Amino acid sequence: MAKNKKTQKLKVVLLGGLNEIGKNLTVIEYGNDIIIVDCGLGFPDDDMPGIDLVIPDTTYLEKNSDKIRGIVLTHGHEDHIGALPYVLRNIHAPIYGTRLTLGILSNKLSEHSFAKKPVLNHVNAGDTIKLGIFSVEFIHVNHSIADACALAIKTPVGLIVYSGDFKIDLTPIDGDIINLTRFGELGREGVLLLMSDSTNSERSGYTPSERKVGESLDNIFLRNTHKRIIIATFSSNVHRVQQIINTSAQYNRKVVITGRSMLNIVGVARELGYMSVPEGVLIDVNEVNRWPGEQITIITTGSQGEPMSALYRMAFSYHNQIVINSNDLIILSANAIPGNEKLVNRIINELFKKGADVFQDSLVDVHVSGHACQEELKTLMALTKPKYFMPVHGEYKHLIHHRILALYMGMPEANIFIPDLGKTLEFDAEGARWGAVVPSGRVLVDGAGVGDIGNIVLRDRRHLALDGLIVIVATVDVDGMTLISGPDIVSRGFVYVRESEELMDQMRIIARDALNSCLENNIIEWTHLKTKVKDDLSKFIYAKTKRKPMILPVVMNV
Amino acid sequence: MAKNKKTQKLKVVLLGGLNEIGKNLTVIEYGNDIIIVDCGLGFPDDDMPGIDLVIPDTTYLEKNSDKIRGIVLTHGHEDHIGALPYVLRNIHAPIYGTRLTLGILSNKLSEHSFAKKPVLNHVNAGDTIKLGIFSVEFIHVNHSIADACALAIKTPVGLIVYSGDFKIDLTPIDGDIINLTRFGELGREGVLLLMSDSTNSERSGYTPSERKVGESLDNIFLRNTHKRIIIATFSSNVHRVQQIINTSAQYNRKVVITGRSMLNIVGVARELGYMSVPEGVLIDVNEVNRWPGEQITIITTGSQGEPMSALYRMAFSYHNQIVINSNDLIILSANAIPGNEKLVNRIINELFKKGADVFQDSLVDVHVSGHACQEELKTLMALTKPKYFMPVHGEYKHLIHHRILALYMGMPEANIFIPDLGKTLEFDAEGARWGAVVPSGRVLVDGAGVGDIGNIVLRDRRHLALDGLIVIVATVDVDGMTLISGPDIVSRGFVYVRESEELMDQMRIIARDALNSCLENNIIEWTHLKTKVKDDLSKFIYAKTKRKPMILPVVMNV
């Protein structure tokens, strides 16, 4: 049965993770064995109205589902685990990850139902698991979420080091520094391929330690003992939240946690021992007004300006328990992800209007990145000394900048592979080269529907949004070839009808004339009739208004 | 006729210029005299689909049109002059500005027709004009467009200094430094109110000189003599374009100008002598391929990632004459205005995919701001020594940071007025205080329509964009109380119908049952009937899909 081992190739293909909205999914395949590394979701672009989430197309995996030996997760961020609730509907394979990663995942999976219950297997950094022909070692790294790992994947052709998202933090909050030694050992043993995080490849130097944020917070708390302090940050940044809690306790403040995802993740992190909260420090949001403001810290979601997040509700006075006033100091302990700047600014302006003070990352050092900058990226490359290199995680420009770093370190140009979605990179004893292209792409999630929204639906939504809609309805007696009711005109999103009655009357006359001229000429083919009405109306409307609403003629017959 | 001078008040009110999208319009009024300072347009937010432009509500000015003595312009940027083509339809008043400002404005006005031809009057920096009871002096400032001015407005109550948009450039390209002496003289004479640009009030230090960009460009040209160089920048930055032309000429490159607004403004600037181009340097875009790439510089629009701009067309291979290749170096000599980051990144990624190199402002110094940073703002305040201060131009957070600077310089808190749209600030011999609120707000321009799109239309557009539309059409015989045709269902932007026939069939049955149950119960009130259909369908659809499309029932009778 087994093919000759010599003809087998190691294949690496990305089904996600190569655009602005990063949804990571990497497939590693050899013969009859496949492992999946991460399975993330992305958020829709502006040109996808109504779409909730974007997940990778997994057609290729579904076709090869009998080969899949396991799903390996590097850490618990949405863009690495978020697609699992959808992908697990069609793919059954055991899942491996560290305890916090799986804790966050369980929480997420509990909101969905599955025909076959997903199997989650805990591993610890340092562990090696066997998955078919592969063995996968988890290596501790630093990142903006605790319990993150890189992977060393042993294959018959050679070793793959997959960095996951990482940074080098020499003074991490939990004392656990990225395992640089292990990367060095692997480098000495020989690494075939390094796949490494490119997010910050444009940035020179080093990403500061998470501890830096703690020092800034301490300074701010010291100078603002008369203020209520409200801090918005990423809910998954367990160490950030821990630091805020520690500083608050030190300054005798009670801490309120608000926002759904913040409550969820803090719950999981405490339960699993990734966070320790001194007795009596946490209070419920309903108790917030029982203490004077200067004895309160509020940790909240909404650092990206998300509409209806807890901070948004505070800013726009929708929050039930927290009313912003001039005694409040709001700290945005986060950077605005590209595309969110205007939303964030809108919230800041509102908070200022309510008399509060607002500190942003750009003005005080209250945020550090979770991703490696150039010197760190070079360090990982220097330690692992890979034969081949594939920059991953980031926009195309980040991959290119990461490539420039590799060239600078002396890697031959021919050994660097810039990935493309679905494009297989093949390895054998002779070397590496691009291979076949497998199905890949975006699957859109809207409400309960996964993948039922395609380009035509999106195009219609964009058209409707731009200039609105005009519906023309008429009933025709096909025997007598006469118009027996209508045409009636209904418009939405076009003009305010009450103020444009004349225009609507003119449109009705044009539609009627178009219909009658068809009927008089014995044209009763619906397509012709509708096209005539549509053309005449759209010409008239454009001449009058310079707009092109969607025109929907509906002709009924009796 | 004239009222007692003692009871007259000086009134200052902003009708525009107080939000992210900055559309400046300030009204200064005393007795029977009004002057308008600037008249700008803004661009729509994400929640205004289909809207082309946003202009200020000028109801107040239309009601007081007989009082308007003139419109004074500080400089030729869109957010200071762009609303004039629309506002001049209802307001007739002579317009005053420097030559470049009016050159750009004429160009714009020539695309519109007016019942009464607008009257444009040239002034030079240093000139003083009399407008009713006011006299207005134009004072030269530096900015990212040539020929920019601040205004010193003499009123019966005291002097107003209006900074316009400005920076202090001690080595400007045209050698003409901001007239600091004049501000100092005015300060010595006594300034009642300073209204000053807040755009960069969050930034410490000084904005670098425009000349800095020239030095960076020279460096890049020197190191890239083997590349075709394509530079995207703001078309109105005449000095930037001049520097690019100078550097190109120095390196023996021909220069191509592309993009409509770039061609327009360069045309005006050359005609009026604000730009000088050495003989034989400019070539037409159609000639671009007659020279080797390394002898070509292309200056283009599109630095904000605008869809269908020249750079966008190059990146996505729609440009007729310019095909991007690996011999191209693209320089974005501009910053991304908040909200445009994703669009800009999309273009950069595409350019990299085509093998080109891309230099961004964040990585090399190829852009400087046109607005004053904190030290410059303090300098203007120190020179003018105003009694009262009103920060203008910028988001609310910028006004607040500017206020903090004024407090830091010793201005009493009570003398600082943070403006609000339509809120009148009144001055008399006794001091300053907030007065009446006049009508103000946003007027939306969509195609040929100015102000005919309101909140209801926008709400419908947003709803249509999110979940699409379902139209249910039926014909009812009111005498027999029977359904004689339909219900037919048409959907757009909801689901792809061919793949959802079962769902559509179920919807048709539900609509039919709803209609029949009404007819059987003798309910023929259209509103009841429609509500029943709508409610039944939306419940069904939400249960099935978790979506809420707009549902439009149309019932016809025969």
Coordinates of N, CA and C in Angstrom, one line a residue, chain B residues 127-292:
Chain B
D127 N -1.8 93.0 2.4 CA -2.9 93.8 2.0 C -4.0 93.9 3.2
T128 N -4.7 95.0 3.3 CA -5.8 95.1 4.2 C -7.0 95.5 3.4
I129 N -8.1 94.8 3.6 CA -9.3 95.2 2.8 C -10.4 95.6 3.9
K130 N -11.3 96.5 3.4 CA -12.4 97.0 4.2 C -13.6 96.2 3.8
L131 N -14.3 95.6 4.8 CA -15.6 94.9 4.5 C -16.6 95.4 5.5
G132 N -17.4 96.4 5.2 CA -18.3 96.9 6.1 C -17.6 97.6 7.2
I133 N -18.0 97.2 8.4 CA -17.3 97.8 9.6 C -16.0 97.2 9.9
F134 N -15.7 96.0 9.3 CA -14.5 95.3 9.5 C -13.4 95.7 8.6
S135 N -12.1 95.6 9.1 CA -11.1 95.6 8.1 C -10.3 94.3 8.3
V136 N -9.8 93.7 7.2 CA -9.2 92.4 7.3 C -7.8 92.5 6.6
E137 N -6.8 92.1 7.4 CA -5.4 92.1 6.9 C -5.0 90.7 6.7
F138 N -4.3 90.5 5.5 CA -3.8 89.1 5.2 C -2.4 89.0 5.6
I139 N -2.0 88.0 6.4 CA -0.6 87.9 6.9 C -0.1 86.6 6.4
H140 N 1.1 86.6 5.8 CA 1.7 85.4 5.2 C 2.1 84.4 6.3
V141 N 1.6 83.1 6.0 CA 2.0 82.0 6.9 C 2.6 80.9 6.0
N142 N 3.3 79.9 6.6 CA 3.7 78.7 5.9 C 2.6 77.6 6.1
H143 N 2.5 76.8 5.1 CA 1.5 75.7 5.2 C 1.9 74.7 4.0
S144 N 1.1 73.6 3.9 CA 1.4 72.6 2.9 C 0.9 73.0 1.5
I145 N 0.4 74.3 1.4 CA 0.0 74.8 0.1 C 0.6 76.2 0.1
A146 N 1.0 76.7 -1.1 CA 1.6 78.0 -1.2 C 0.5 79.1 -1.0
D147 N 1.0 80.3 -0.7 CA 0.1 81.5 -0.7 C -1.0 81.4 0.4
A148 N -0.6 80.8 1.5 CA -1.5 80.7 2.6 C -1.4 81.9 3.5
C149 N -2.5 82.3 4.2 CA -2.5 83.5 5.0 C -3.3 83.3 6.3
A150 N -2.8 84.0 7.3 CA -3.6 84.2 8.5 C -4.4 85.5 8.3
L151 N -5.3 85.8 9.2 CA -6.1 87.0 9.1 C -6.0 87.8 10.4
A152 N -5.9 89.1 10.2 CA -6.1 90.0 11.4 C -7.3 90.8 11.1
I153 N -8.4 90.6 11.9 CA -9.7 91.2 11.6 C -10.0 92.3 12.6
K154 N -10.0 93.5 12.2 CA -10.2 94.6 13.1 C -11.7 94.8 13.2
T155 N -12.2 94.8 14.5 CA -13.6 95.0 14.7 C -13.8 96.1 15.7
P156 N -15.0 96.6 15.9 CA -15.2 97.7 16.9 C -14.9 97.3 18.3
V157 N -14.9 96.0 18.6 CA -14.7 95.6 19.9 C -13.2 95.2 20.2
G158 N -12.5 94.9 19.1 CA -11.1 94.5 19.3 C -10.6 93.7 18.1
L159 N -9.4 93.3 18.2 CA -8.8 92.6 17.0 C -8.9 91.1 17.2
I160 N -9.3 90.4 16.1 CA -9.3 89.0 16.0 C -8.1 88.5 15.2
V161 N -7.3 87.6 15.7 CA -6.3 87.0 14.8 C -6.8 85.5 14.6
Y162 N -6.9 85.2 13.3 CA -7.4 83.9 12.8 C -6.2 83.3 12.1
S163 N -5.7 82.2 12.7 CA -4.4 81.7 12.2 C -4.5 81.0 10.8
G164 N -5.7 80.5 10.5 CA -5.8 79.6 9.3 C -5.0 78.4 9.6
D165 N -4.7 77.6 8.7 CA -3.8 76.4 8.8 C -2.4 77.0 8.7
F166 N -1.5 76.7 9.6 CA -0.2 77.2 9.5 C 0.9 76.3 10.1
K167 N 2.1 76.6 9.8 CA 3.3 76.1 10.5 C 4.3 77.1 10.4
I168 N 5.4 77.0 11.2 CA 6.5 77.9 11.1 C 7.6 77.2 10.4
D169 N 7.9 77.6 9.1 CA 8.9 77.0 8.3 C 10.0 78.0 8.1
L170 N 11.2 77.8 8.8 CA 12.2 78.8 8.8 C 13.1 78.7 7.5
T171 N 12.9 77.6 6.8 CA 13.6 77.4 5.5 C 12.6 77.0 4.4
P172 N 11.6 77.8 4.2 CA 10.6 77.4 3.2 C 11.2 77.3 1.8
I173 N 10.5 76.6 0.9 CA 11.0 76.4 -0.5 C 11.0 77.7 -1.2
D174 N 10.0 78.6 -1.0 CA 10.0 79.8 -1.8 C 10.7 81.0 -1.0
G175 N 11.4 80.6 0.1 CA 12.2 81.6 0.8 C 11.3 82.5 1.7
D176 N 10.0 82.4 1.7 CA 9.1 83.3 2.3 C 8.7 82.8 3.7
I177 N 9.3 83.2 4.7 CA 9.1 82.7 6.1 C 7.8 83.4 6.6
I178 N 7.0 82.7 7.4 CA 5.8 83.2 8.1 C 6.2 84.5 8.7
N179 N 5.3 85.5 8.6 CA 5.5 86.9 9.0 C 5.4 87.0 10.6
L180 N 6.3 86.4 11.3 CA 6.3 86.4 12.8 C 6.2 87.8 13.3
T181 N 7.0 88.7 12.7 CA 7.1 90.1 13.2 C 5.7 90.8 13.2
R182 N 4.9 90.5 12.2 CA 3.6 91.2 12.1 C 2.7 90.6 13.3
F183 N 2.8 89.3 13.6 CA 2.1 88.8 14.7 C 2.5 89.5 16.0
G184 N 3.8 89.7 16.1 CA 4.3 90.4 17.3 C 3.8 91.8 17.4
E185 N 3.8 92.5 16.3 CA 3.3 93.9 16.3 C 1.8 93.9 16.7
L186 N 1.0 93.0 16.2 CA -0.4 92.9 16.6 C -0.5 92.6 18.0
G187 N 0.3 91.7 18.5 CA 0.3 91.4 20.0 C 0.6 92.6 20.8
R188 N 1.5 93.5 20.4 CA 1.8 94.7 21.1 C 0.6 95.7 21.1
E189 N 0.0 95.7 19.9 CA -1.2 96.6 19.7 C -2.4 96.1 20.6
G190 N -2.4 94.8 20.8 CA -3.5 94.2 21.6 C -4.4 93.3 20.8
V191 N -4.5 92.1 21.1 CA -5.3 91.1 20.4 C -6.5 90.7 21.3
L192 N -7.7 90.8 20.9 CA -8.8 90.4 21.7 C -9.0 88.9 21.7
L193 N -8.9 88.3 20.5 CA -9.2 86.9 20.4 C -8.2 86.2 19.4
L194 N -7.6 85.1 19.8 CA -6.8 84.3 18.9 C -7.6 83.1 18.6
M195 N -7.8 82.8 17.3 CA -8.4 81.5 16.9 C -7.3 80.8 16.1
S196 N -6.9 79.6 16.7 CA -5.6 79.0 16.1 C -5.8 77.5 15.8
D197 N -5.1 77.1 14.8 CA -5.1 75.8 14.2 C -4.7 74.7 15.3
S198 N -5.5 73.7 15.5 CA -5.2 72.7 16.6 C -4.8 71.4 16.1
T199 N -4.7 71.2 14.8 CA -4.5 69.9 14.1 C -3.4 69.1 14.8
N200 N -2.2 69.7 15.1 CA -1.1 69.0 15.6 C -0.9 69.3 17.1
S201 N -1.9 69.7 17.8 CA -1.7 70.1 19.2 C -1.3 69.0 20.1
E202 N -1.4 67.7 19.7 CA -1.0 66.6 20.5 C 0.5 66.4 20.3
R203 N 1.1 67.0 19.3 CA 2.5 66.6 19.0 C 3.5 67.7 19.6
S204 N 4.5 67.1 20.3 CA 5.4 68.0 20.9 C 6.4 68.5 19.9
G205 N 7.2 69.5 20.3 CA 8.3 70.0 19.4 C 7.8 70.8 18.2
Y206 N 8.6 70.7 17.1 CA 8.4 71.5 15.9 C 8.1 70.6 14.7
T207 N 7.3 71.0 13.8 CA 7.1 70.3 12.5 C 8.3 70.6 11.7
P208 N 9.0 69.6 11.1 CA 10.2 69.9 10.3 C 9.8 70.7 9.0
S209 N 10.9 71.3 8.5 CA 10.7 72.2 7.3 C 10.4 71.3 6.1
E210 N 9.7 71.9 5.2 CA 9.4 71.2 3.9 C 10.7 70.9 3.2
R211 N 11.8 71.7 3.5 CA 13.1 71.4 2.8 C 13.6 70.0 3.2
K212 N 13.3 69.6 4.4 CA 13.7 68.2 4.8 C 13.3 67.1 3.8
V213 N 12.1 67.3 3.2 CA 11.7 66.3 2.3 C 12.6 66.3 1.0
G214 N 13.0 67.5 0.6 CA 13.9 67.6 -0.5 C 15.2 66.9 -0.3
E215 N 15.7 67.0 0.9 CA 17.0 66.3 1.2 C 16.8 64.8 1.2
S216 N 15.7 64.3 1.7 CA 15.4 62.9 1.7 C 15.3 62.4 0.2
L217 N 14.6 63.2 -0.6 CA 14.4 62.8 -2.0 C 15.7 62.8 -2.7
D218 N 16.5 63.8 -2.4 CA 17.8 63.8 -3.1 C 18.6 62.5 -2.8
N219 N 18.6 62.1 -1.5 CA 19.2 60.9 -1.1 C 18.7 59.6 -1.9
I220 N 17.4 59.6 -2.0 CA 16.7 58.4 -2.6 C 17.1 58.4 -4.1
F221 N 17.0 59.6 -4.7 CA 17.3 59.7 -6.2 C 18.8 59.3 -6.4
L222 N 19.7 59.7 -5.5 CA 21.1 59.4 -5.7 C 21.3 57.9 -5.6
R223 N 20.6 57.2 -4.8 CA 20.8 55.7 -4.6 C 20.0 54.9 -5.5
N224 N 19.2 55.5 -6.3 CA 18.3 54.7 -7.2 C 18.3 55.2 -8.6
T225 N 19.5 55.5 -9.1 CA 19.7 56.0 -10.5 C 19.3 54.9 -11.5
H226 N 19.1 53.7 -11.1 CA 18.8 52.6 -12.0 C 17.3 52.3 -12.0
K227 N 16.5 53.1 -11.3 CA 15.1 52.8 -11.1 C 14.2 53.9 -11.7
R228 N 13.0 53.5 -12.2 CA 12.0 54.5 -12.5 C 11.4 54.9 -11.1
I229 N 11.2 56.2 -10.9 CA 10.7 56.6 -9.6 C 9.3 57.2 -9.8
I230 N 8.4 56.7 -9.0 CA 7.0 57.2 -9.0 C 6.7 57.7 -7.6
I231 N 6.3 59.0 -7.6 CA 6.0 59.6 -6.3 C 4.6 60.1 -6.2
A232 N 3.9 59.6 -5.2 CA 2.5 60.0 -4.9 C 2.5 61.0 -3.8
T233 N 1.8 62.1 -4.0 CA 1.7 63.2 -3.0 C 0.4 63.9 -3.2
F234 N 0.1 64.8 -2.2 CA -1.1 65.7 -2.3 C -0.9 66.7 -3.4
S235 N -1.9 66.7 -4.3 CA -1.7 67.6 -5.5 C -1.6 69.0 -5.1
S236 N -2.2 69.5 -4.1 CA -2.1 70.9 -3.7 C -0.8 71.3 -3.1
N237 N 0.1 70.4 -2.8 CA 1.3 70.7 -2.2 C 2.3 71.2 -3.3
V238 N 2.1 72.4 -3.7 CA 2.9 73.0 -4.8 C 4.4 72.9 -4.6
H239 N 4.8 73.2 -3.4 CA 6.2 73.2 -3.1 C 6.8 71.8 -3.1
R240 N 6.0 70.8 -2.7 CA 6.5 69.4 -2.7 C 6.7 69.0 -4.2
V241 N 5.7 69.3 -5.0 CA 5.8 69.0 -6.5 C 7.0 69.7 -7.1
Q242 N 7.2 71.0 -6.7 CA 8.4 71.7 -7.2 C 9.7 71.0 -6.8
Q243 N 9.8 70.6 -5.6 CA 11.0 69.9 -5.2 C 11.2 68.6 -5.9
I244 N 10.2 67.9 -6.2 CA 10.3 66.6 -7.0 C 10.8 67.0 -8.4
I245 N 10.2 68.0 -9.0 CA 10.7 68.4 -10.3 C 12.1 68.8 -10.3
N246 N 12.5 69.6 -9.3 CA 13.9 70.1 -9.2 C 14.9 68.9 -9.1
T247 N 14.6 68.0 -8.2 CA 15.5 66.9 -8.0 C 15.5 66.0 -9.3
S248 N 14.4 65.8 -9.9 CA 14.4 65.1 -11.1 C 15.2 65.7 -12.2
A249 N 15.1 67.0 -12.4 CA 15.9 67.7 -13.4 C 17.4 67.6 -13.1
Q250 N 17.7 67.7 -11.8 CA 19.1 67.6 -11.4 C 19.7 66.2 -11.7
Y251 N 18.8 65.2 -11.7 CA 19.3 63.8 -12.0 C 18.9 63.4 -13.4
N252 N 18.7 64.5 -14.3 CA 18.4 64.3 -15.7 C 17.2 63.3 -16.0
R253 N 16.2 63.5 -15.2 CA 15.0 62.7 -15.4 C 13.9 63.6 -16.0
K254 N 13.1 63.0 -16.9 CA 11.9 63.6 -17.4 C 10.8 63.4 -16.4
V255 N 9.9 64.3 -16.3 CA 8.8 64.2 -15.3 C 7.5 64.1 -16.0
V256 N 6.7 63.1 -15.6 CA 5.3 62.9 -16.0 C 4.4 63.3 -14.9
I257 N 3.4 64.1 -15.2 CA 2.4 64.4 -14.2 C 1.1 63.6 -14.5
T258 N 0.6 62.9 -13.6 CA -0.6 62.1 -13.9 C -1.6 62.2 -12.7
G259 N -2.9 62.0 -13.1 CA -4.0 62.2 -12.1 C -4.6 63.6 -12.3
R260 N -6.0 63.6 -12.4 CA -6.7 64.8 -12.7 C -6.4 66.0 -11.9
S261 N -6.5 65.8 -10.5 CA -6.3 67.0 -9.7 C -4.8 67.5 -9.7
M262 N -3.9 66.5 -9.9 CA -2.5 66.9 -10.0 C -2.3 67.8 -11.2
L263 N -2.8 67.3 -12.4 CA -2.7 68.1 -13.6 C -3.3 69.5 -13.5
N264 N -4.5 69.5 -12.8 CA -5.2 70.8 -12.6 C -4.4 71.8 -11.8
I265 N -3.9 71.3 -10.7 CA -3.2 72.3 -9.8 C -1.9 72.7 -10.3
V266 N -1.1 71.7 -10.9 CA 0.1 72.1 -11.5 C -0.1 73.1 -12.6
G267 N -1.2 72.9 -13.4 CA -1.5 73.9 -14.4 C -1.7 75.3 -13.9
V268 N -2.6 75.4 -12.8 CA -2.8 76.7 -12.2 C -1.6 77.3 -11.6
A269 N -0.8 76.5 -10.9 CA 0.4 77.0 -10.2 C 1.4 77.5 -11.2
R270 N 1.6 76.8 -12.3 CA 2.6 77.2 -13.3 C 2.1 78.5 -14.0
E271 N 0.8 78.6 -14.3 CA 0.3 79.7 -15.0 C 0.4 81.0 -14.2
L272 N 0.3 80.8 -12.8 CA 0.3 82.0 -12.0 C 1.7 82.2 -11.4
G273 N 2.7 81.4 -11.9 CA 4.1 81.6 -11.5 C 4.5 81.1 -10.1
Y274 N 3.7 80.2 -9.6 CA 4.0 79.6 -8.3 C 4.9 78.4 -8.4
M275 N 5.2 78.0 -9.6 CA 6.0 76.8 -9.9 C 6.8 77.1 -11.1
S276 N 8.1 76.7 -11.1 CA 8.8 77.0 -12.3 C 9.4 75.6 -12.7
V277 N 9.2 75.3 -14.0 CA 9.7 74.0 -14.5 C 10.7 74.3 -15.6
P278 N 11.9 73.7 -15.4 CA 12.9 73.9 -16.5 C 12.4 73.4 -17.8
E279 N 12.8 74.1 -18.9 CA 12.4 73.7 -20.3 C 12.7 72.3 -20.5
G280 N 11.8 71.6 -21.1 CA 12.0 70.2 -21.6 C 12.0 69.1 -20.6
V281 N 11.6 69.5 -19.3 CA 11.6 68.4 -18.3 C 10.3 67.7 -18.3
L282 N 9.2 68.4 -18.4 CA 7.8 67.8 -18.4 C 7.6 67.1 -19.7
I283 N 7.1 65.8 -19.6 CA 6.6 65.2 -20.8 C 5.2 64.6 -20.6
D284 N 4.5 64.4 -21.6 CA 3.1 63.9 -21.5 C 3.2 62.4 -21.1
V285 N 2.1 62.0 -20.4 CA 2.0 60.6 -19.9 C 2.1 59.6 -21.1
N286 N 1.6 60.1 -22.3 CA 1.6 59.2 -23.4 C 3.0 58.9 -24.0
E287 N 4.0 59.8 -23.6 CA 5.3 59.6 -24.0 C 6.2 58.8 -23.1
V288 N 5.6 58.4 -21.9 CA 6.4 57.9 -20.8 C 7.3 56.7 -21.3
N289 N 6.8 55.9 -22.2 CA 7.5 54.7 -22.5 C 8.6 54.9 -23.6
R290 N 8.7 56.2 -24.0 CA 9.8 56.5 -25.0 C 11.1 56.7 -24.3
W291 N 11.1 56.8 -23.0 CA 12.4 56.9 -22.3 C 12.6 55.7 -21.4
P292 N 13.9 55.3 -21.2 CA 14.1 54.2 -20.2 C 13.6 54.6 -18.8

